[in-house]
Every structure is written in C-alpha cells, then in structure tokens.
XYZ file of C-alpha atoms in Angstrom:
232
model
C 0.000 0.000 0.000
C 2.921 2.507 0.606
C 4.295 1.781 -2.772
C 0.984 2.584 -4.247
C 0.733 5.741 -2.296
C 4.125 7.054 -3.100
C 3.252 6.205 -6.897
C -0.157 7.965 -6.691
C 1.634 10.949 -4.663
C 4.217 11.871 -7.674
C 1.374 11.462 -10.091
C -1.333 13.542 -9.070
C 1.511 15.773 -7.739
C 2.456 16.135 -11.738
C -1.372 16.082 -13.129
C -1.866 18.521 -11.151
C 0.359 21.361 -12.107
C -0.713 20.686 -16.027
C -3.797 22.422 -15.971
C -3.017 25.865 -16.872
C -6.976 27.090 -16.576
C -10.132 28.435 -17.790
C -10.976 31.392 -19.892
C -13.111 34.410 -18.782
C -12.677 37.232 -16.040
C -14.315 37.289 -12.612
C -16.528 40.336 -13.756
C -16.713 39.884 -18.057
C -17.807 43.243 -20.082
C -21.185 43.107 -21.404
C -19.743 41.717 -24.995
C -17.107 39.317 -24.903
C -15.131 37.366 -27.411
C -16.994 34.639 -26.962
C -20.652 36.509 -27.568
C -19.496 38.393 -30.787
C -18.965 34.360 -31.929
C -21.129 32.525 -30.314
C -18.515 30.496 -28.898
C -20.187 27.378 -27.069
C -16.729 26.566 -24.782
C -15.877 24.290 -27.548
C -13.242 24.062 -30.456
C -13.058 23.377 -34.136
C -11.775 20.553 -35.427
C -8.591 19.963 -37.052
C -7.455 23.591 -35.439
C -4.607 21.865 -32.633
C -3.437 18.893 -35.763
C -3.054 22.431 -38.352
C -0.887 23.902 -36.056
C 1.143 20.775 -35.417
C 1.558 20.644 -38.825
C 3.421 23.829 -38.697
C 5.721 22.823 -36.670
C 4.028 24.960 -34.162
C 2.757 24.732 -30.116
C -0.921 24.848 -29.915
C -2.046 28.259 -28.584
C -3.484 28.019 -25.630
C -1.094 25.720 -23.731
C 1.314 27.116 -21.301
C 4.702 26.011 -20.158
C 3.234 24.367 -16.833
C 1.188 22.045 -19.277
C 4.295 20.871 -20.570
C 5.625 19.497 -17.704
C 2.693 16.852 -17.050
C 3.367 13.139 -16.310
C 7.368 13.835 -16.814
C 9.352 14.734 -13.107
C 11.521 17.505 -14.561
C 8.166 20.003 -14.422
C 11.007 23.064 -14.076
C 9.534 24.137 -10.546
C 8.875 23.015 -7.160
C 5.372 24.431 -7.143
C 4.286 27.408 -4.148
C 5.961 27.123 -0.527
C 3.501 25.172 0.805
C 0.960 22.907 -0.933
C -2.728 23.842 -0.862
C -5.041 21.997 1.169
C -8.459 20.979 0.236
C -11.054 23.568 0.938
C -14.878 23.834 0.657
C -15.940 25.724 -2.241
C -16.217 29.459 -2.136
C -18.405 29.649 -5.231
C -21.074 27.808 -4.082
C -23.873 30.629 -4.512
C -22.221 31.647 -7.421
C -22.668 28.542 -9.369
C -26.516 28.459 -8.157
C -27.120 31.636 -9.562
C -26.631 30.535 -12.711
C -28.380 27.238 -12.633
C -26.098 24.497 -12.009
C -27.730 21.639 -9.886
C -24.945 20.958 -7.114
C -25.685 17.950 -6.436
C -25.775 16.303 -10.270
C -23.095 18.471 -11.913
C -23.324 17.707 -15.386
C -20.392 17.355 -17.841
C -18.943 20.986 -19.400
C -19.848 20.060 -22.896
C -23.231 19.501 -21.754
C -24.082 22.919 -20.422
C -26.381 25.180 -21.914
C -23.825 28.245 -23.766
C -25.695 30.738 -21.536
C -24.525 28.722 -18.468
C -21.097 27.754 -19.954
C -20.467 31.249 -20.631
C -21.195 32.207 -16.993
C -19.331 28.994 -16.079
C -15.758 30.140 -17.674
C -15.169 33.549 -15.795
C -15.584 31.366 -12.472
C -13.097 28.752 -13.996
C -10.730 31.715 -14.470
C -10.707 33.528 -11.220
C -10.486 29.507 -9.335
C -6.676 29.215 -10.742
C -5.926 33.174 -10.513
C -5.575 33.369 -14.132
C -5.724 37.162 -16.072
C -7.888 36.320 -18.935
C -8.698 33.921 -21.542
C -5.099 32.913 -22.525
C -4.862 30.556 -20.260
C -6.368 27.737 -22.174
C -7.570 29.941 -25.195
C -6.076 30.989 -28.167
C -6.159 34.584 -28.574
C -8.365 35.749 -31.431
C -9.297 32.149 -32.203
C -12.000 30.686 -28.978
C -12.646 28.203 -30.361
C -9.591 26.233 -31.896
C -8.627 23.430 -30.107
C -5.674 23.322 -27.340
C -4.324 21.287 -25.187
C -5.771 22.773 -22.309
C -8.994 23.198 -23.295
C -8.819 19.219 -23.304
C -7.327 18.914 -19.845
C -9.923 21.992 -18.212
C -12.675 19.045 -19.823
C -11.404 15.882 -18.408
C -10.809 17.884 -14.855
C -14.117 18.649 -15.189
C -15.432 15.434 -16.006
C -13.372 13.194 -14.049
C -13.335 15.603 -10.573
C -15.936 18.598 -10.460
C -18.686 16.070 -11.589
C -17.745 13.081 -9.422
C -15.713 14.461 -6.174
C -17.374 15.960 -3.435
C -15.922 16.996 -0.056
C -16.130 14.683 3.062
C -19.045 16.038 4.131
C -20.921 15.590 1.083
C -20.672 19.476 -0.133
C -19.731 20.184 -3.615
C -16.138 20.244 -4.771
C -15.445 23.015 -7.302
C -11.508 24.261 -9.244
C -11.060 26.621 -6.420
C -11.258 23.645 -3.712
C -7.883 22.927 -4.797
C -6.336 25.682 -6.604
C -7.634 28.564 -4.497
C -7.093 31.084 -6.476
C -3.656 29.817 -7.952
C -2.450 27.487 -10.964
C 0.417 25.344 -9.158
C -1.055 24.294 -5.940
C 1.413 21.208 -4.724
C 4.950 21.589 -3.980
C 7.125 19.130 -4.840
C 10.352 19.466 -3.263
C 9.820 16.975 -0.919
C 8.586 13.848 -2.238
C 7.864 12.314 1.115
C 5.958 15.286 2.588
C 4.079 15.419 -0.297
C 3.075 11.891 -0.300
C 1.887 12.272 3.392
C -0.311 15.697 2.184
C -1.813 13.903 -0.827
C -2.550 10.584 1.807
C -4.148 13.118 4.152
C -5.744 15.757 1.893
C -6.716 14.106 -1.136
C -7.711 10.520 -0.071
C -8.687 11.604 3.486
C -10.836 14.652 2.693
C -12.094 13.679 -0.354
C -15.455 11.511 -1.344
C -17.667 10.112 -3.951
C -21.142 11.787 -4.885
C -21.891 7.597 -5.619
C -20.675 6.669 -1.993
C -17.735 4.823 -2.753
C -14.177 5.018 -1.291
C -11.990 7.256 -2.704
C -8.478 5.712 -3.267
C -5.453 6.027 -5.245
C -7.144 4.257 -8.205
C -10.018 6.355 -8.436
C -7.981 8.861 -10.050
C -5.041 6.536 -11.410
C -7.363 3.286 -12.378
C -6.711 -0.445 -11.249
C -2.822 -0.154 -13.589
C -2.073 3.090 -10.927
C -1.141 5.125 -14.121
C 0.783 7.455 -13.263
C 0.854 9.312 -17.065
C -2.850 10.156 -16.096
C -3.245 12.535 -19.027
C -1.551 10.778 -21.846
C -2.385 7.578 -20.792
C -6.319 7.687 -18.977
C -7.788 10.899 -20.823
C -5.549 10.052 -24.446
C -4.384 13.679 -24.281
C -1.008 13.898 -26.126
C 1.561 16.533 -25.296
C-alpha cells in the first residue's frame, strides 16, 4: 500500500500542475469574445493537428502544461501545498443554474450557463484572462488545455465531493492559484496527498476514494496521456 501511495503521490503531484486554466474574467464586459462568436466553450476541429503541422505549439497551452506526467516540471510548485477547501463559489454557481448535487459534464451545459461557467473557472486558478487555455483571437480552436480543463471537469468537479458531502469546485484545490502542490519533498508530499486528497475527499456515488479512483486499477501514473488520451 505505501508503494501505491508514493506512486499515486508523484502522479497527481504532476497532473496537477498541467492544468493551466479556464478562460473568462471574474466580472466579463457586457460583450465578450466569446458573444461576438457565439462560442459554445468548444473548439473546431482539425485547429490543434493544423498547427502541429506547422511545426508549431498549440495556442493556448502554457509552459506548466508541458511538464505533465514527466518529473523535470522546471519548478517546485508554491511554498507550501494547498489543502483541500470547501468551495467558495457555491452561490455563485446556483445563480446561474447548475444543480450541485448532479453536476453535469462541461460540454453539456447550456452556452448561456457555460459562458457564466468560464469567468468562475478563471478567477479559481488566478488566471488574467482567456489565454490561459484559449487561443487569442481564435476561442474556439482546439488546445491542449482546453482538453485537460474538460477531463478535470469530467473526471473531478462532476464526481468528487468533499467529506461532508458538499460540492467540490476548481477553487477547492487551486484557491485562487495554478500550481497548488509543492514538490520538493517527495515524502511530505506523499503524506499531504494521503491526508488531503484521499482523506478529505469523497464520492457523490458513496464509494471510497483511493489512489485508483484517479489513477485506475494499472495506478497510471501518465494520467493525461495515458487515462484521458491527451497527447503533449
């Protein structure tokens, strides 16, 4: 069991740091980019493969996205990782219509909710605009972090909730910052992931959260190349 802990520490330790964030601003302007297109929080295909073509990085994805599933990330994250927290956006997700306790998927929110949804994406990680998973001028073509913001989604804002059954939301973790684990220490940060992410963590479906719930019954520890096919 400690060597699957240690294993599922370093991943989610990595995983974690990839996702660079959400697009939007805590208070948008009346008309944003993504009115004047109708931009659904989608992409267009083939946008991310054209650029690879060129030779190119995908706009959109930022240097922490680069480091995911490989050790050398090129930091040790913030002084002190960030524990788990309730949700401070509770009320704010309510407002605009999102059932708490049967979060559906991002692609399956109405584009007047997902439009609303984005700016509260943005000010969860800190982030200064729409760049952070975006391409500038271009909302909708494809990045790599527009893939990763969908699979967190999916795979931990729809399932996770907190150990008292509240809601879990991006801020729970990130609180208002992008890198929320350091790393420095591999054994302190296996004992905070143990204690903060298995320990204060459940399942809207009632079952046990464990290291496999995040890194399947192989303990993957390449969770986004490998689990959610999402290449670098």
């Amino acid at each position: 069991m400690a060597a699957r802990m240690k294993h599922a520490a370093l991943a989610l330790a990595l995983w974690t740091g990839a996702f660079a964030g959400a697009c939007g601003s805590a208070t948008p302007p009346p008309e944003t980019a993504a009115d004047q297109t109708d931009f659904d929080g989608e992409s267009s295909p083939g946008a991310e493969e054209t650029a690879a073509a060129k030779g190119a990085k995908p706009a959109g994805e930022s240097a922490s996205s680069e480091g995911a599933g490989a050790e050398g990330h090129g930091h040790d994250g913030p002084a002190k990782s960030t524990p788990v927290q309730a949700t401070k956006l509770a009320a704010d997700l309510k407002k605009i219509g999102i059932n708490l306790k049967k979060i559906p998927p991002l692609e399956k929110l109405p584009l007047a909710q997902k439009k609303k949804v984005m700016p509260l994406l943005q000010r969860s990680l800190g982030l200064d605009n729409c760049q952070g998973c975006h391409a500038e001028g271009d909302m909708k073509k494809e990045t790599r972090d527009m893939k990763i913001a969908r699979e967190m989604w999916r795979h931990f804002v729809v399932p996770l909730r907190s150990e008292d059954g509240g809601p879990l939301f991006c801020d729970s973790c990130h609180a208002g910052d992008e890198h929320v684990l350091n790393r420095k220490d591999k054994e302190a940060l296996q004992e905070f992931m143990d204690a903060e992410y298995v320990g204060k963590i459940a399942l809207a479906n009632n079952e046990d959260m464990e290291c496999g719930t995040c890194h399947g019954d192989a303990m993957e520890t390449k969770i986004i190349e490998k689990l959610w096919k999402i290449p670098k």
